[in-house]
PDB file of C-alpha atoms in Angstrom:
ATOM      1  CA  MET A   1      25.058   4.699  -4.890  1.00  0.00           C
ATOM      2  CA  ASN A   2      26.410   2.558  -2.080  1.00  0.00           C
ATOM      3  CA  PRO A   3      26.089  -1.158  -2.899  1.00  0.00           C
ATOM      4  CA  ILE A   4      23.932  -3.293  -0.628  1.00  0.00           C
ATOM      5  CA  ASP A   5      25.697  -6.240   0.986  1.00  0.00           C
ATOM      6  CA  PHE A   6      22.948  -8.840   0.716  1.00  0.00           C
ATOM      7  CA  GLY A   7      25.140 -11.263   2.639  1.00  0.00           C
ATOM      8  CA  GLN A   8      24.569  -9.151   5.744  1.00  0.00           C
ATOM      9  CA  ILE A   9      20.801  -9.648   5.641  1.00  0.00           C
ATOM     10  CA  SER A  10      19.602 -11.970   8.389  1.00  0.00           C
ATOM     11  CA  VAL A  11      18.421 -15.486   7.607  1.00  0.00           C
ATOM     12  CA  ALA A  12      15.049 -14.640   9.181  1.00  0.00           C
ATOM     13  CA  ALA A  13      14.547 -11.786   6.713  1.00  0.00           C
ATOM     14  CA  TYR A  14      15.172 -14.130   3.779  1.00  0.00           C
ATOM     15  CA  VAL A  15      12.835 -16.747   5.269  1.00  0.00           C
ATOM     16  CA  PHE A  16       9.974 -14.267   5.672  1.00  0.00           C
ATOM     17  CA  PHE A  17      10.586 -12.884   2.172  1.00  0.00           C
ATOM     18  CA  PHE A  18      10.288 -16.320   0.596  1.00  0.00           C
ATOM     19  CA  LEU A  19       7.269 -17.137   2.776  1.00  0.00           C
ATOM     20  CA  SER A  20       5.652 -13.992   1.380  1.00  0.00           C
ATOM     21  CA  ILE A  21       6.397 -15.175  -2.168  1.00  0.00           C
ATOM     22  CA  LEU A  22       4.911 -18.588  -1.352  1.00  0.00           C
ATOM     23  CA  ALA A  23       1.802 -17.058   0.227  1.00  0.00           C
ATOM     24  CA  THR A  24       1.377 -14.722  -2.741  1.00  0.00           C
ATOM     25  CA  ALA A  25       1.687 -17.609  -5.208  1.00  0.00           C
ATOM     26  CA  CYS A  26      -0.995 -19.530  -3.289  1.00  0.00           C
ATOM     27  CA  GLU A  27      -3.208 -16.431  -3.030  1.00  0.00           C
ATOM     28  CA  LEU A  28      -3.031 -15.730  -6.759  1.00  0.00           C
ATOM     29  CA  ALA A  29      -3.566 -19.363  -7.689  1.00  0.00           C
ATOM     30  CA  PHE A  30      -6.644 -19.622  -5.470  1.00  0.00           C
ATOM     31  CA  ALA A  31      -7.926 -16.260  -6.726  1.00  0.00           C
ATOM     32  CA  PHE A  32      -7.505 -17.352 -10.356  1.00  0.00           C
ATOM     33  CA  LEU A  33      -9.357 -20.581  -9.609  1.00  0.00           C
ATOM     34  CA  GLU A  34     -11.947 -18.581  -7.654  1.00  0.00           C
ATOM     35  CA  ASN A  35     -11.431 -20.767  -4.604  1.00  0.00           C
ATOM     36  CA  GLU A  36     -12.677 -18.417  -1.881  1.00  0.00           C
ATOM     37  CA  LEU A  37     -11.615 -20.516   1.118  1.00  0.00           C
ATOM     38  CA  GLY A  38      -8.051 -20.910  -0.134  1.00  0.00           C
ATOM     39  CA  ARG A  39      -7.814 -17.270  -1.203  1.00  0.00           C
ATOM     40  CA  LYS A  40      -9.014 -15.950   2.149  1.00  0.00           C
ATOM     41  CA  THR A  41      -6.697 -18.323   4.029  1.00  0.00           C
ATOM     42  CA  ALA A  42      -3.586 -17.173   2.160  1.00  0.00           C
ATOM     43  CA  LYS A  43      -4.433 -13.482   1.856  1.00  0.00           C
ATOM     44  CA  CYS A  44      -3.162 -12.051   5.142  1.00  0.00           C
ATOM     45  CA  PHE A  45       0.165 -13.909   4.963  1.00  0.00           C
ATOM     46  CA  CYS A  46       1.286 -12.091   1.796  1.00  0.00           C
ATOM     47  CA  VAL A  47       1.943  -8.660   3.321  1.00  0.00           C
ATOM     48  CA  GLY A  48       2.197  -9.935   6.896  1.00  0.00           C
ATOM     49  CA  CYS A  49       5.348 -11.862   5.991  1.00  0.00           C
ATOM     50  CA  LEU A  50       6.756  -8.778   4.253  1.00  0.00           C
ATOM     51  CA  GLY A  51       6.239  -6.872   7.511  1.00  0.00           C
ATOM     52  CA  LEU A  52       8.067  -9.580   9.468  1.00  0.00           C
ATOM     53  CA  MET A  53      10.839  -9.461   6.863  1.00  0.00           C
ATOM     54  CA  ALA A  54      11.220  -5.745   7.534  1.00  0.00           C
ATOM     55  CA  VAL A  55      11.331  -6.353  11.309  1.00  0.00           C
ATOM     56  CA  ALA A  56      14.111  -8.922  10.868  1.00  0.00           C
ATOM     57  CA  TRP A  57      15.993  -6.841   8.292  1.00  0.00           C
ATOM     58  CA  VAL A  58      15.735  -3.245   9.557  1.00  0.00           C
ATOM     59  CA  PRO A  59      14.255  -3.342  13.087  1.00  0.00           C
ATOM     60  CA  ARG A  60      14.926   0.365  13.657  1.00  0.00           C
ATOM     61  CA  ALA A  61      12.916   1.381  10.578  1.00  0.00           C
ATOM     62  CA  TRP A  62       9.633   1.037  12.436  1.00  0.00           C
ATOM     63  CA  PRO A  63       7.399   3.080  10.077  1.00  0.00           C
ATOM     64  CA  ILE A  64       7.985   0.487   7.347  1.00  0.00           C
ATOM     65  CA  TYR A  65       6.752  -2.552   9.219  1.00  0.00           C
ATOM     66  CA  VAL A  66       4.060  -0.661  11.127  1.00  0.00           C
ATOM     67  CA  GLY A  67       2.668   0.348   7.730  1.00  0.00           C
ATOM     68  CA  ALA A  68       2.920  -3.251   6.527  1.00  0.00           C
ATOM     69  CA  PHE A  69       1.147  -4.643   9.588  1.00  0.00           C
ATOM     70  CA  LEU A  70      -1.624  -2.055   9.236  1.00  0.00           C
ATOM     71  CA  GLY A  71      -2.000  -3.257   5.659  1.00  0.00           C
ATOM     72  CA  THR A  72      -2.303  -6.811   6.967  1.00  0.00           C
ATOM     73  CA  ILE A  73      -5.023  -5.704   9.389  1.00  0.00           C
ATOM     74  CA  GLY A  74      -6.769  -4.016   6.464  1.00  0.00           C
ATOM     75  CA  ASP A  75      -6.524  -7.262   4.493  1.00  0.00           C
ATOM     76  CA  ALA A  76      -8.203  -9.118   7.348  1.00  0.00           C
ATOM     77  CA  PHE A  77     -11.089  -6.660   7.527  1.00  0.00           C
ATOM     78  CA  LEU A  78     -11.575  -6.747   3.753  1.00  0.00           C
ATOM     79  CA  LEU A  79     -12.144 -10.472   3.842  1.00  0.00           C
ATOM     80  CA  LYS A  80     -15.710  -9.272   4.386  1.00  0.00           C
ATOM     81  CA  LYS A  81     -15.494  -6.264   2.064  1.00  0.00           C
ATOM     82  CA  HIS A  82     -19.152  -6.527   1.027  1.00  0.00           C
ATOM     83  CA  LYS A  83     -20.188  -5.505   4.552  1.00  0.00           C
ATOM     84  CA  VAL A  84     -20.047  -1.833   5.503  1.00  0.00           C
ATOM     85  CA  TRP A  85     -18.082  -1.832   8.768  1.00  0.00           C
ATOM     86  CA  PRO A  86     -15.343  -4.261   7.671  1.00  0.00           C
ATOM     87  CA  MET A  87     -14.872  -2.075   4.574  1.00  0.00           C
ATOM     88  CA  VAL A  88     -14.705   1.083   6.700  1.00  0.00           C
ATOM     89  CA  LEU A  89     -12.266  -0.381   9.231  1.00  0.00           C
ATOM     90  CA  GLY A  90     -10.140  -1.951   6.518  1.00  0.00           C
ATOM     91  CA  THR A  91      -9.944   1.316   4.594  1.00  0.00           C
ATOM     92  CA  PHE A  92      -9.022   3.173   7.789  1.00  0.00           C
ATOM     93  CA  SER A  93      -6.222   0.669   8.482  1.00  0.00           C
ATOM     94  CA  PHE A  94      -4.814   1.200   4.991  1.00  0.00           C
ATOM     95  CA  PHE A  95      -5.122   4.971   5.407  1.00  0.00           C
ATOM     96  CA  VAL A  96      -3.042   4.971   8.585  1.00  0.00           C
ATOM     97  CA  GLY A  97      -0.572   2.565   6.963  1.00  0.00           C
ATOM     98  CA  HIS A  98       0.017   5.058   4.156  1.00  0.00           C
ATOM     99  CA  VAL A  99       0.578   7.780   6.745  1.00  0.00           C
ATOM    100  CA  PHE A 100       3.403   5.664   8.205  1.00  0.00           C
ATOM    101  CA  TYR A 101       4.893   5.117   4.753  1.00  0.00           C
ATOM    102  CA  ILE A 102       4.850   8.875   4.200  1.00  0.00           C
ATOM    103  CA  ALA A 103       6.512   9.327   7.607  1.00  0.00           C
ATOM    104  CA  PHE A 104       9.318   7.062   6.414  1.00  0.00           C
ATOM    105  CA  TYR A 105       9.835   9.145   3.260  1.00  0.00           C
ATOM    106  CA  ALA A 106      10.094  12.215   5.502  1.00  0.00           C
ATOM    107  CA  MET A 107      12.754  10.371   7.515  1.00  0.00           C
ATOM    108  CA  ALA A 108      14.622   9.358   4.366  1.00  0.00           C
ATOM    109  CA  VAL A 109      14.746  12.830   2.827  1.00  0.00           C
ATOM    110  CA  HIS A 110      14.919  16.274   4.397  1.00  0.00           C
ATOM    111  CA  PHE A 111      12.189  17.895   2.337  1.00  0.00           C
ATOM    112  CA  PRO A 112      12.087  21.698   2.113  1.00  0.00           C
ATOM    113  CA  TRP A 113       9.224  23.187   4.097  1.00  0.00           C
ATOM    114  CA  TRP A 114       7.292  24.216   1.012  1.00  0.00           C
ATOM    115  CA  ILE A 115       6.869  20.572  -0.049  1.00  0.00           C
ATOM    116  CA  TYR A 116       4.719  19.908   3.019  1.00  0.00           C
ATOM    117  CA  VAL A 117       2.660  23.047   2.392  1.00  0.00           C
ATOM    118  CA  ALA A 118       2.213  22.264  -1.308  1.00  0.00           C
ATOM    119  CA  PHE A 119       1.200  18.655  -0.655  1.00  0.00           C
ATOM    120  CA  ALA A 120      -1.201  19.677   2.136  1.00  0.00           C
ATOM    121  CA  VAL A 121      -2.903  22.130  -0.223  1.00  0.00           C
ATOM    122  CA  PHE A 122      -2.959  19.466  -2.954  1.00  0.00           C
ATOM    123  CA  TYR A 123      -4.578  16.957  -0.589  1.00  0.00           C
ATOM    124  CA  VAL A 124      -7.390  19.332   0.342  1.00  0.00           C
ATOM    125  CA  LEU A 125      -8.011  20.336  -3.288  1.00  0.00           C
ATOM    126  CA  PHE A 126      -7.914  16.705  -4.415  1.00  0.00           C
ATOM    127  CA  CYS A 127     -10.544  15.695  -1.863  1.00  0.00           C
ATOM    128  CA  LEU A 128     -12.796  18.629  -2.775  1.00  0.00           C
ATOM    129  CA  ILE A 129     -12.570  17.916  -6.505  1.00  0.00           C
ATOM    130  CA  ALA A 130     -12.685  14.112  -6.321  1.00  0.00           C
ATOM    131  CA  TYR A 131     -15.724  13.858  -4.034  1.00  0.00           C
ATOM    132  CA  GLY A 132     -18.220  14.537  -6.826  1.00  0.00           C
ATOM    133  CA  PRO A 133     -16.989  11.781  -9.171  1.00  0.00           C
ATOM    134  CA  MET A 134     -16.555   9.419  -6.210  1.00  0.00           C
ATOM    135  CA  HIS A 135     -20.151  10.058  -5.098  1.00  0.00           C
ATOM    136  CA  LYS A 136     -21.403   9.138  -8.569  1.00  0.00           C
ATOM    137  CA  ILE A 137     -19.694   5.757  -8.212  1.00  0.00           C
ATOM    138  CA  ILE A 138     -20.331   5.137  -4.508  1.00  0.00           C
ATOM    139  CA  LYS A 139     -23.886   6.283  -3.916  1.00  0.00           C
ATOM    140  CA  GLN A 140     -23.732   6.446  -0.112  1.00  0.00           C
ATOM    141  CA  PRO A 141     -22.440   9.944   0.845  1.00  0.00           C
ATOM    142  CA  GLN A 142     -20.487   8.749   3.910  1.00  0.00           C
ATOM    143  CA  MET A 143     -18.768   5.939   1.990  1.00  0.00           C
ATOM    144  CA  ALA A 144     -18.010   8.281  -0.900  1.00  0.00           C
ATOM    145  CA  PHE A 145     -16.498  10.813   1.518  1.00  0.00           C
ATOM    146  CA  GLY A 146     -14.348   8.126   3.164  1.00  0.00           C
ATOM    147  CA  GLY A 147     -13.269   6.798  -0.213  1.00  0.00           C
ATOM    148  CA  THR A 148     -12.234  10.282  -1.324  1.00  0.00           C
ATOM    149  CA  ILE A 149     -10.196  10.850   1.845  1.00  0.00           C
ATOM    150  CA  TYR A 150      -8.524   7.466   1.340  1.00  0.00           C
ATOM    151  CA  PHE A 151      -7.689   7.972  -2.319  1.00  0.00           C
ATOM    152  CA  GLY A 152      -6.235  11.356  -1.421  1.00  0.00           C
ATOM    153  CA  ILE A 153      -3.713   9.782   0.966  1.00  0.00           C
ATOM    154  CA  LEU A 154      -2.991   7.096  -1.625  1.00  0.00           C
ATOM    155  CA  VAL A 155      -2.022   9.719  -4.202  1.00  0.00           C
ATOM    156  CA  LEU A 156      -0.125  11.657  -1.529  1.00  0.00           C
ATOM    157  CA  ASP A 157       1.886   8.520  -0.689  1.00  0.00           C
ATOM    158  CA  PHE A 158       2.944   8.263  -4.339  1.00  0.00           C
ATOM    159  CA  LEU A 159       3.790  11.980  -4.527  1.00  0.00           C
ATOM    160  CA  PHE A 160       5.978  11.845  -1.412  1.00  0.00           C
ATOM    161  CA  ALA A 161       7.831   8.784  -2.764  1.00  0.00           C
ATOM    162  CA  ALA A 162       8.331  10.544  -6.117  1.00  0.00           C
ATOM    163  CA  ALA A 163       9.474  13.728  -4.358  1.00  0.00           C
ATOM    164  CA  ALA A 164      11.910  11.695  -2.244  1.00  0.00           C
ATOM    165  CA  CYS A 165      13.418  10.373  -5.467  1.00  0.00           C
ATOM    166  CA  PHE A 166      13.731  13.912  -6.832  1.00  0.00           C
ATOM    167  CA  PHE A 167      15.361  15.227  -3.652  1.00  0.00           C
ATOM    168  CA  GLY A 168      18.103  12.631  -3.552  1.00  0.00           C
ATOM    169  CA  ALA A 169      16.788   9.192  -2.588  1.00  0.00           C
ATOM    170  CA  PHE A 170      16.259   7.868  -6.123  1.00  0.00           C
ATOM    171  CA  ASP A 171      18.582   4.886  -5.600  1.00  0.00           C
ATOM    172  CA  TYR A 172      15.903   2.634  -4.135  1.00  0.00           C
ATOM    173  CA  LEU A 173      12.832   4.725  -3.359  1.00  0.00           C
ATOM    174  CA  PHE A 174      11.909   4.713  -7.036  1.00  0.00           C
ATOM    175  CA  LEU A 175      10.636   1.218  -6.182  1.00  0.00           C
ATOM    176  CA  ALA A 176       8.297   2.754  -3.623  1.00  0.00           C
ATOM    177  CA  ALA A 177       7.076   5.275  -6.200  1.00  0.00           C
ATOM    178  CA  LEU A 178       6.294   2.411  -8.586  1.00  0.00           C
ATOM    179  CA  GLY A 179       4.549   0.699  -5.684  1.00  0.00           C
ATOM    180  CA  GLY A 180       2.389   3.782  -5.247  1.00  0.00           C
ATOM    181  CA  VAL A 181       1.284   3.519  -8.882  1.00  0.00           C
ATOM    182  CA  CYS A 182       0.417  -0.162  -8.397  1.00  0.00           C
ATOM    183  CA  PHE A 183      -1.538   0.691  -5.234  1.00  0.00           C
ATOM    184  CA  ILE A 184      -3.627   3.256  -7.079  1.00  0.00           C
ATOM    185  CA  ALA A 185      -4.291   0.796  -9.910  1.00  0.00           C
ATOM    186  CA  SER A 186      -5.311  -1.961  -7.477  1.00  0.00           C
ATOM    187  CA  ASP A 187      -7.733   0.201  -5.501  1.00  0.00           C
ATOM    188  CA  CYS A 188      -9.241   1.772  -8.626  1.00  0.00           C
ATOM    189  CA  PHE A 189      -9.965  -1.739  -9.884  1.00  0.00           C
ATOM    190  CA  LEU A 190     -11.399  -2.663  -6.465  1.00  0.00           C
ATOM    191  CA  VAL A 191     -13.788   0.297  -6.512  1.00  0.00           C
ATOM    192  CA  TYR A 192     -14.796  -0.334 -10.137  1.00  0.00           C
ATOM    193  CA  THR A 193     -15.591  -4.009  -9.589  1.00  0.00           C
ATOM    194  CA  SER A 194     -17.311  -3.330  -6.251  1.00  0.00           C
ATOM    195  CA  TYR A 195     -19.548  -0.447  -7.306  1.00  0.00           C
ATOM    196  CA  VAL A 196     -19.702  -0.335 -11.118  1.00  0.00           C
ATOM    197  CA  LYS A 197     -19.310  -3.739 -12.750  1.00  0.00           C
ATOM    198  CA  ASP A 198     -18.072  -6.997 -11.296  1.00  0.00           C
ATOM    199  CA  MET A 199     -15.613  -9.086 -13.310  1.00  0.00           C
ATOM    200  CA  LYS A 200     -14.573 -12.701 -13.399  1.00  0.00           C
ATOM    201  CA  ARG A 201     -11.408 -13.392 -11.356  1.00  0.00           C
ATOM    202  CA  ARG A 202     -11.425  -9.838 -10.064  1.00  0.00           C
ATOM    203  CA  ASP A 203      -9.583 -10.794  -6.853  1.00  0.00           C
ATOM    204  CA  PHE A 204      -6.723 -12.181  -8.926  1.00  0.00           C
ATOM    205  CA  TYR A 205      -6.090  -8.802 -10.578  1.00  0.00           C
ATOM    206  CA  ILE A 206      -6.685  -6.825  -7.388  1.00  0.00           C
ATOM    207  CA  MET A 207      -4.289  -8.934  -5.313  1.00  0.00           C
ATOM    208  CA  ALA A 208      -1.626  -9.169  -8.043  1.00  0.00           C
ATOM    209  CA  THR A 209      -1.300  -5.380  -8.209  1.00  0.00           C
ATOM    210  CA  TYR A 210      -1.824  -4.906  -4.461  1.00  0.00           C
ATOM    211  CA  VAL A 211       0.880  -7.321  -3.292  1.00  0.00           C
ATOM    212  CA  MET A 212       3.234  -5.944  -5.950  1.00  0.00           C
ATOM    213  CA  ALA A 213       2.556  -2.466  -4.560  1.00  0.00           C
ATOM    214  CA  GLN A 214       3.279  -3.459  -0.960  1.00  0.00           C
ATOM    215  CA  ALA A 215       6.387  -5.434  -1.933  1.00  0.00           C
ATOM    216  CA  LEU A 216       7.845  -2.537  -3.944  1.00  0.00           C
ATOM    217  CA  ILE A 217       7.159  -0.028  -1.163  1.00  0.00           C
ATOM    218  CA  ILE A 218       8.484  -2.212   1.668  1.00  0.00           C
ATOM    219  CA  VAL A 219      11.570  -3.543  -0.135  1.00  0.00           C
ATOM    220  CA  GLY A 220      12.398  -0.113  -1.562  1.00  0.00           C
ATOM    221  CA  ALA A 221      12.110   1.456   1.894  1.00  0.00           C
ATOM    222  CA  CYS A 222      14.224  -1.281   3.511  1.00  0.00           C
ATOM    223  CA  LEU A 223      16.968  -0.868   0.914  1.00  0.00           C
ATOM    224  CA  THR A 224      16.895   2.889   1.443  1.00  0.00           C
ATOM    225  CA  PHE A 225      17.248   2.479   5.204  1.00  0.00           C
ATOM    226  CA  VAL A 226      20.141   0.052   4.828  1.00  0.00           C
ATOM    227  CA  LYS A 227      21.903   2.452   2.482  1.00  0.00           C
ATOM    228  CA  GLY A 228      21.718   5.046   5.223  1.00  0.00           C
ATOM    229  CA  ILE A 229      19.308   7.913   5.801  1.00  0.00           C
TER     230      ILE A 229
END
């Protein structure tokens, strides 16, 4: 594994990274205290600053920060997650963001052709099988269908990151694979507390796992790009 020269990282990248940490600390503190105004104010800065960090650090690795900025747009829409259209638009933004993350994994590793075929078949089967259980949780058929499509790409994101590790990019993309696990955990908790049973300080747990997921994916991808793909 080639060592990363952290001294070569731009000052701007460090600044945005620490701003993301600061925003996340504020977000989690406000979420724990159930201060809605403070939580909503800090929310979009957490991943937005990670996206700006990626721009300053690896400007040519555009799928990374495009995915991060789409996540930030999704965060903004989900400030009103109890309304249908903000939820739909936010979910769509996250969906497209995961597509860009997957595009980066395809850039990082030259997958054999059968991986794409196998994962495409898996995605279709996953959506067909998962729709029934999803519909039992989310009663509206259209929302359940959209949720199934979204969770399919979420799992696919994790599988591509894990496959990238297996096919030679383990050095840093294992962080992205861990991020995929955190993403799944965060969104499962979001669905459970939104449609099954609400919980005290739910936004604290959702955001803790969500920001961890985005940070692991973005930092892991940036380190992989710097190493050389």
